[in-house]
Coordinates of C-alpha atoms in Angstrom, one line a residue:
X1 CA 29.2 38.1 23.8
X2 CA 29.3 35.3 26.2
X3 CA 31.7 32.4 25.1
X4 CA 30.5 29.0 24.1
X5 CA 31.9 25.8 23.1
X6 CA 30.8 22.9 20.6
X7 CA 32.6 19.7 21.3
X8 CA 32.2 16.6 19.3
X9 CA 32.6 12.9 20.6
X10 CA 35.8 12.6 18.8
X11 CA 37.4 15.3 20.6
X12 CA 36.9 18.1 17.8
X13 CA 36.4 21.5 19.5
X14 CA 34.9 24.8 18.1
X15 CA 34.8 27.9 20.2
X16 CA 32.2 30.6 19.5
X17 CA 29.8 32.8 21.3
X18 CA 26.4 31.7 23.0
X19 CA 23.1 32.0 20.9
X20 CA 19.8 31.8 22.5
X21 CA 19.5 30.1 26.1
X22 CA 22.6 30.0 28.3
X23 CA 23.3 26.6 29.4
X24 CA 24.4 23.2 28.2
X25 CA 22.8 20.7 25.7
X26 CA 23.9 17.5 24.0
X27 CA 22.6 15.5 20.9
X28 CA 23.4 14.2 17.4
X29 CA 25.2 16.9 15.6
X30 CA 24.1 17.0 11.9
X31 CA 24.3 19.8 9.1
X32 CA 21.4 21.2 7.1
X33 CA 22.1 22.7 3.6
X34 CA 18.9 24.9 3.4
X35 CA 19.6 28.7 2.7
X36 CA 16.3 29.6 4.5
X37 CA 13.4 28.0 6.5
X38 CA 15.3 27.9 9.7
X39 CA 12.1 28.5 11.7
X40 CA 10.6 25.5 10.0
X41 CA 13.6 23.4 10.7
X42 CA 13.5 24.5 14.4
X43 CA 9.8 23.4 14.8
X44 CA 10.1 20.0 12.9
X45 CA 9.9 17.1 15.3
X46 CA 11.9 15.0 13.0
X47 CA 14.9 16.9 14.7
X48 CA 14.3 15.8 18.2
X49 CA 17.5 14.6 19.6
X50 CA 19.8 16.6 17.3
X51 CA 21.8 19.6 17.3
X52 CA 21.4 21.3 13.9
X53 CA 24.2 23.4 12.2
X54 CA 23.2 25.4 9.3
X55 CA 25.6 25.9 6.5
X56 CA 24.4 28.9 5.1
X57 CA 26.6 31.7 6.7
X58 CA 23.9 34.1 8.0
X59 CA 20.7 32.9 9.6
X60 CA 17.8 34.9 11.3
X61 CA 17.6 38.0 8.7
X62 CA 13.9 37.7 8.3
X63 CA 13.0 37.0 11.8
X64 CA 10.4 34.7 13.3
X65 CA 6.7 34.8 13.1
X66 CA 3.6 32.8 14.5
X67 CA 2.4 31.4 11.5
X68 CA 5.5 29.6 9.9
X69 CA 5.9 26.9 12.7
X70 CA 5.6 23.1 11.7
X71 CA 4.4 22.0 15.3
X72 CA 3.6 23.2 18.5
X73 CA 7.1 24.0 19.6
X74 CA 10.8 23.9 18.6
X75 CA 12.3 20.5 18.9
X76 CA 15.9 20.8 18.0
X77 CA 18.3 19.9 21.0
X78 CA 20.6 22.7 20.0
X79 CA 21.3 25.1 17.0
X80 CA 24.7 26.1 15.4
X81 CA 25.2 29.0 12.9
X82 CA 28.1 31.0 11.6
X83 CA 26.3 34.4 12.2
X84 CA 22.7 35.0 13.7
X85 CA 21.5 38.2 12.2
X86 CA 20.7 40.9 14.9
X87 CA 18.2 42.5 12.4
X88 CA 15.0 40.9 11.5
X89 CA 13.7 42.6 8.4
X90 CA 10.4 41.4 7.4
X91 CA 6.6 42.7 7.5
X92 CA 5.7 39.4 9.2
X93 CA 8.3 39.2 11.7
X94 CA 7.6 39.3 15.3
X95 CA 10.9 38.6 17.1
X96 CA 14.6 37.8 16.4
X97 CA 16.1 34.3 16.0
X98 CA 18.1 34.8 19.4
X99 CA 15.2 36.0 21.2
X100 CA 13.1 33.1 20.0
X101 CA 15.8 30.4 21.0
X102 CA 16.1 31.9 24.4
X103 CA 12.4 31.9 25.0
X104 CA 12.2 28.3 24.3
X105 CA 15.3 27.3 26.4
X106 CA 17.2 26.2 23.2
X107 CA 20.9 26.3 23.7
X108 CA 22.9 27.4 20.6
X109 CA 26.4 28.7 19.5
X110 CA 27.4 31.2 16.7
X111 CA 30.6 32.4 15.3
X112 CA 32.1 29.1 14.7
X113 CA 33.5 27.9 11.2
X114 CA 30.5 26.0 10.1
X115 CA 32.4 25.2 6.9
X116 CA 34.8 23.2 8.9
X117 CA 32.3 21.6 11.1
X118 CA 30.4 20.5 8.0
X119 CA 33.5 19.1 6.3
X120 CA 34.4 17.4 9.5
X121 CA 30.9 15.8 9.9
X122 CA 30.9 14.8 6.1
X123 CA 34.3 13.0 6.4
X124 CA 33.7 11.4 9.9
X125 CA 29.9 11.0 10.0
X126 CA 27.3 12.7 12.1
X127 CA 28.1 12.1 15.7
X128 CA 26.9 13.0 19.3
X129 CA 28.3 16.2 20.9
X130 CA 27.4 18.9 23.3
X131 CA 27.1 22.8 23.4
X132 CA 28.0 24.5 26.4
X133 CA 28.1 28.2 27.4
X134 CA 28.2 27.4 31.2
X135 CA 31.3 25.0 31.2
X136 CA 34.2 26.4 29.3
X137 CA 37.0 24.0 30.5
X138 CA 37.8 22.1 27.3
X139 CA 39.2 18.9 28.9
X140 CA 36.1 18.3 31.0
X141 CA 33.7 18.8 28.1
X142 CA 35.8 16.6 25.7
X143 CA 35.5 14.0 28.6
X144 CA 31.8 14.3 28.9
X145 CA 31.4 14.3 25.2
X146 CA 33.2 11.0 24.8
X147 CA 30.8 9.5 27.4
X148 CA 27.5 10.6 26.1
X149 CA 24.8 7.9 25.5
X150 CA 23.8 7.5 22.0
X151 CA 21.2 10.3 20.8
X152 CA 19.2 8.0 18.4
X153 CA 20.2 4.4 18.4
X154 CA 17.4 2.4 20.0
X155 CA 15.6 5.5 21.6
X156 CA 11.9 5.8 20.9
X157 CA 11.8 9.5 19.9
X158 CA 8.3 9.0 18.2
X159 CA 6.6 8.6 21.7
X160 CA 8.2 11.7 22.7
X161 CA 6.7 13.9 19.8
X162 CA 3.6 12.4 19.0
X163 CA 0.1 13.9 19.9
X164 CA -1.7 12.7 23.1
X165 CA -4.9 12.4 21.5
X166 CA -6.9 12.3 18.1
X167 CA -7.8 15.6 16.3
X168 CA -9.2 16.9 13.2
X169 CA -7.3 19.3 10.8
X170 CA -9.1 22.3 9.2
X171 CA -6.4 24.4 7.6
X172 CA -5.4 24.3 4.0
X173 CA -2.4 26.3 2.4
X174 CA -1.3 29.9 3.0
X175 CA -3.0 32.7 1.4
X176 CA -1.4 36.0 1.7
X177 CA -4.7 37.8 2.2
X178 CA -6.4 35.3 4.4
X179 CA -3.6 33.4 6.0
X180 CA -4.2 29.6 6.2
X181 CA -7.6 28.7 4.5
X182 CA -9.7 25.5 4.6
X183 CA -10.4 23.8 1.1
X184 CA -13.9 22.4 0.3
X185 CA -14.3 18.9 1.5
X186 CA -14.3 15.8 -0.9
X187 CA -15.5 12.4 0.1
X188 CA -12.0 11.2 0.8
X189 CA -11.4 10.6 4.6
X190 CA -7.7 10.4 5.7
X191 CA -6.4 9.0 8.9
X192 CA -3.1 10.3 9.6
X193 CA -0.4 8.7 11.8
X194 CA 1.4 11.3 13.9
X195 CA 4.9 10.1 14.4
X196 CA 6.1 13.9 14.5
X197 CA 4.1 15.2 11.7
X198 CA 4.9 18.7 10.2
X199 CA 1.8 20.9 9.9
X200 CA 2.2 21.6 6.4
X201 CA 1.9 17.9 5.4
X202 CA -1.5 18.2 7.1
X203 CA -2.2 21.4 5.2
X204 CA -1.3 19.8 1.8
X205 CA -3.7 16.9 2.5
X206 CA -6.6 19.4 3.5
X207 CA -5.9 21.4 0.6
X208 CA -6.8 18.6 -1.9
X209 CA -10.2 18.3 0.0
X210 CA -9.4 15.4 2.2
X211 CA -11.1 15.3 5.7
X212 CA -8.0 14.6 7.9
X213 CA -8.1 13.0 11.3
X214 CA -4.7 12.7 13.1
X215 CA -4.2 10.0 15.5
X216 CA -1.3 9.2 17.9
X217 CA 1.4 6.8 16.7
X218 CA 0.4 4.2 19.3
X219 CA -3.1 3.9 17.7
X220 CA -3.8 0.4 16.5
X221 CA -4.8 -0.8 13.2
X222 CA -8.0 -1.7 14.6
X223 CA -8.5 1.8 16.1
X224 CA -7.7 3.0 12.4
X225 CA -10.0 0.8 10.7
X226 CA -12.8 1.7 13.1
X227 CA -12.9 5.2 11.5
X228 CA -13.6 3.8 8.1
X229 CA -10.8 5.7 6.3
X230 CA -10.5 6.0 2.6
X231 CA -6.7 6.3 3.1
X232 CA -3.8 6.1 6.0
X233 CA -1.2 8.5 5.8
X234 CA 2.2 7.7 7.6
X235 CA 3.9 11.0 8.9
X236 CA 7.6 11.9 9.2
X237 CA 9.2 11.7 12.5
X238 CA 12.5 11.5 14.4
X239 CA 15.1 8.9 15.1
X240 CA 15.6 5.2 14.2
X241 CA 12.4 3.4 12.8
X242 CA 13.2 0.2 14.5
X243 CA 12.6 2.0 17.9
X244 CA 8.9 2.1 17.0
X245 CA 7.9 -1.5 16.6
X246 CA 4.4 -0.7 17.7
X247 CA 3.9 1.3 14.6
X248 CA 5.4 -1.0 12.4
X249 CA 3.0 -3.7 13.6
X250 CA -0.1 -1.6 13.2
X251 CA 1.0 -0.6 9.4
X252 CA 1.8 -4.3 8.7
X253 CA -1.8 -5.0 9.6
X254 CA -3.0 -2.2 7.5
X255 CA -1.0 -3.2 4.2
X256 CA -3.5 -4.5 1.6
X257 CA -6.8 -3.4 3.6
X258 CA -6.5 0.5 2.8
X259 CA -4.5 2.8 0.5
X260 CA -1.4 4.0 2.3
X261 CA 1.0 7.0 1.6
X262 CA 4.1 7.4 3.7
X263 CA 6.7 10.4 3.9
X264 CA 10.2 10.1 5.3
X265 CA 9.9 8.0 8.7
X266 CA 6.6 6.7 7.3
X267 CA 8.6 5.3 4.2
X268 CA 10.9 3.6 6.4
X269 CA 8.2 2.1 8.7
X270 CA 6.5 0.9 5.5
X271 CA 10.0 -0.8 4.6
X272 CA 10.1 -2.4 8.0
X273 CA 6.4 -3.3 7.9
X274 CA 7.0 -5.1 4.5
X275 CA 9.7 -7.2 6.2
X276 CA 12.7 -5.0 4.9
X277 CA 15.7 -3.6 6.4
X278 CA 16.8 0.0 7.3
X279 CA 20.3 1.3 7.8
X280 CA 21.8 4.5 9.1
X281 CA 23.4 7.0 6.7
X282 CA 26.8 8.4 7.4
X283 CA 25.7 11.9 8.0
X284 CA 22.1 11.8 6.5
X285 CA 20.0 13.9 4.2
X286 CA 19.3 17.4 5.7
X287 CA 18.4 20.4 3.3
X288 CA 16.3 21.8 0.5
X289 CA 18.3 20.9 -2.5
X290 CA 18.5 17.1 -2.9
X291 CA 18.1 15.9 -6.6
X292 CA 16.0 12.9 -6.8
X293 CA 15.0 11.0 -10.1
X294 CA 11.6 9.5 -10.6
X295 CA 12.4 6.0 -12.1
X296 CA 9.0 5.9 -14.0
X297 CA 9.3 9.2 -15.9
X298 CA 13.0 10.1 -15.8
X299 CA 12.1 13.5 -14.2
X300 CA 14.4 15.1 -11.6
X301 CA 13.0 16.8 -8.5
X302 CA 14.8 19.0 -6.4
X303 CA 13.6 17.9 -2.9
X304 CA 13.6 19.0 0.7
X305 CA 14.9 16.2 3.1
X306 CA 15.6 15.4 6.7
X307 CA 16.4 11.8 7.6
X308 CA 19.3 9.7 8.9
X309 CA 18.1 6.3 7.9
X310 CA 17.4 4.6 4.6
X311 CA 15.5 1.5 3.3
X312 CA 17.3 -1.2 1.7
X313 CA 15.1 -1.7 -1.5
X314 CA 16.5 -5.2 -2.2
X315 CA 15.3 -6.3 1.3
X316 CA 11.4 -5.8 0.2
X317 CA 11.8 -6.9 -3.4
X318 CA 10.7 -10.4 -2.8
X319 CA 7.5 -9.0 -1.0
X320 CA 6.4 -7.3 -4.2
X321 CA 7.9 -4.0 -3.6
X322 CA 10.1 -1.8 -6.2
X323 CA 12.0 1.3 -5.9
X324 CA 10.4 4.4 -7.5
X325 CA 12.6 7.1 -7.0
X326 CA 16.5 7.4 -6.4
X327 CA 18.8 10.1 -4.8
X328 CA 21.1 11.4 -7.5
X329 CA 23.9 12.3 -5.0
X330 CA 24.4 8.8 -3.4
X331 CA 21.9 6.4 -5.1
X332 CA 20.0 5.7 -2.1
X333 CA 16.3 4.7 -2.4
X334 CA 14.0 7.5 -2.1
X335 CA 10.7 6.0 -2.8
X336 CA 8.9 2.7 -2.8
X337 CA 5.6 1.4 -4.0
X338 CA 3.8 -2.2 -4.2
X339 CA 3.3 -3.8 -7.6
X340 CA -0.1 -5.0 -6.8
X341 CA -1.4 -3.1 -3.5
X342 CA -2.4 0.5 -3.2
X343 CA 0.7 1.6 -1.3
X344 CA 3.6 4.0 -1.9
X345 CA 6.1 6.2 -0.1
X346 CA 8.9 8.6 -0.6
X347 CA 11.9 9.5 1.8
X348 CA 11.7 13.2 0.9
X349 CA 9.5 16.0 2.0
X350 CA 6.9 16.8 -0.9
X351 CA 5.2 19.4 1.5
X352 CA 8.6 21.3 1.4
X353 CA 8.3 24.1 4.3
X354 CA 11.1 24.9 3.8
X355 CA 12.1 23.8 0.3
X356 CA 10.9 23.5 -3.5
X357 CA 7.2 22.3 -4.3
X358 CA 8.4 20.0 -7.3
X359 CA 6.7 17.0 -5.5
X360 CA 3.3 18.4 -4.5
X361 CA 1.6 16.4 -7.0
X362 CA 2.2 13.2 -4.7
X363 CA -0.7 14.4 -2.7
X364 CA -3.0 14.4 -5.7
X365 CA -1.7 10.9 -6.6
X366 CA -2.9 9.8 -3.0
X367 CA -6.3 11.3 -3.4
X368 CA -6.7 9.6 -6.9
X369 CA -5.6 6.1 -5.3
X370 CA -8.2 6.7 -2.6
X371 CA -10.9 7.8 -5.1
X372 CA -10.2 4.2 -7.0
X373 CA -10.9 2.6 -3.7
X374 CA -7.5 0.9 -3.9
X375 CA -8.0 -0.3 -7.5

């Protein structure tokens, strides 16, 4: 197998074998603790600008298919695994992980000690790095890694992943016999901001009967209101929320005029629109097993997460906002709601894909809010 190197900004070097496309790539190196769902992870636009390392030791054993994608293409800058399975065993599989990465030009590495990498990132924080299977001189790679420009800070990644034009969304959830099916439409019209949305979010909205129209992240509040929506949805997306001030400004104008539901980056955008503060987490939350407590019910949900920034709940408290959920691992805010206005958000991914289904009820909560017309 062709040799490859993973080099971090702080000089740590991992030696392995090339996976996927041959070449060189750079990005913020983070780790994901999900045991499965690698295809959904690869195609999640929230990973734009990042090299993703999977902590589970074998990845790719059920192959890749055309149905389980979360967007129009893979978005990760690079992919790191302990072992990429050469056997794809599943009746829906159409190709192997290695072939899929190669066909999309994604540079990866396998055969490294992913436990050591994860411990290093956990102890020292996520950091920029590069993967190379063409340059194998360690000294030169370390020098290049130390001079890499920041992958996320101040970079408007939302503009790189959002849709170019509005579109309607017809598909509901997966049915084994019929594939993705449409649910009967209700009277609720939802305008969804695409900051890098995952398709299963749109499927979840559609499965509740909502008529869903997706707009680019640069759409103004006036363009949204022209469509006379019953509710506005704010999607997930990549990078630093402060790098998308146009979206923050649009959401600020919509608060109080229409029910709003935000997920992940949408949660952070709401926090900024409310006058609050966001901050970067040391190594983020990336995985499908994060425990989150609902402060109203005391119920604990196991959640799917993918974010590197968080909202400071105290920064929005004076504006009428209160935390609704808390992460039981580190105490960070996982949900917000306004005490009087029909607006709420969660930091995690209730649509899963991959991950548990504990939080699917939030889509029904949004529909109920719209049916009350914000009451």
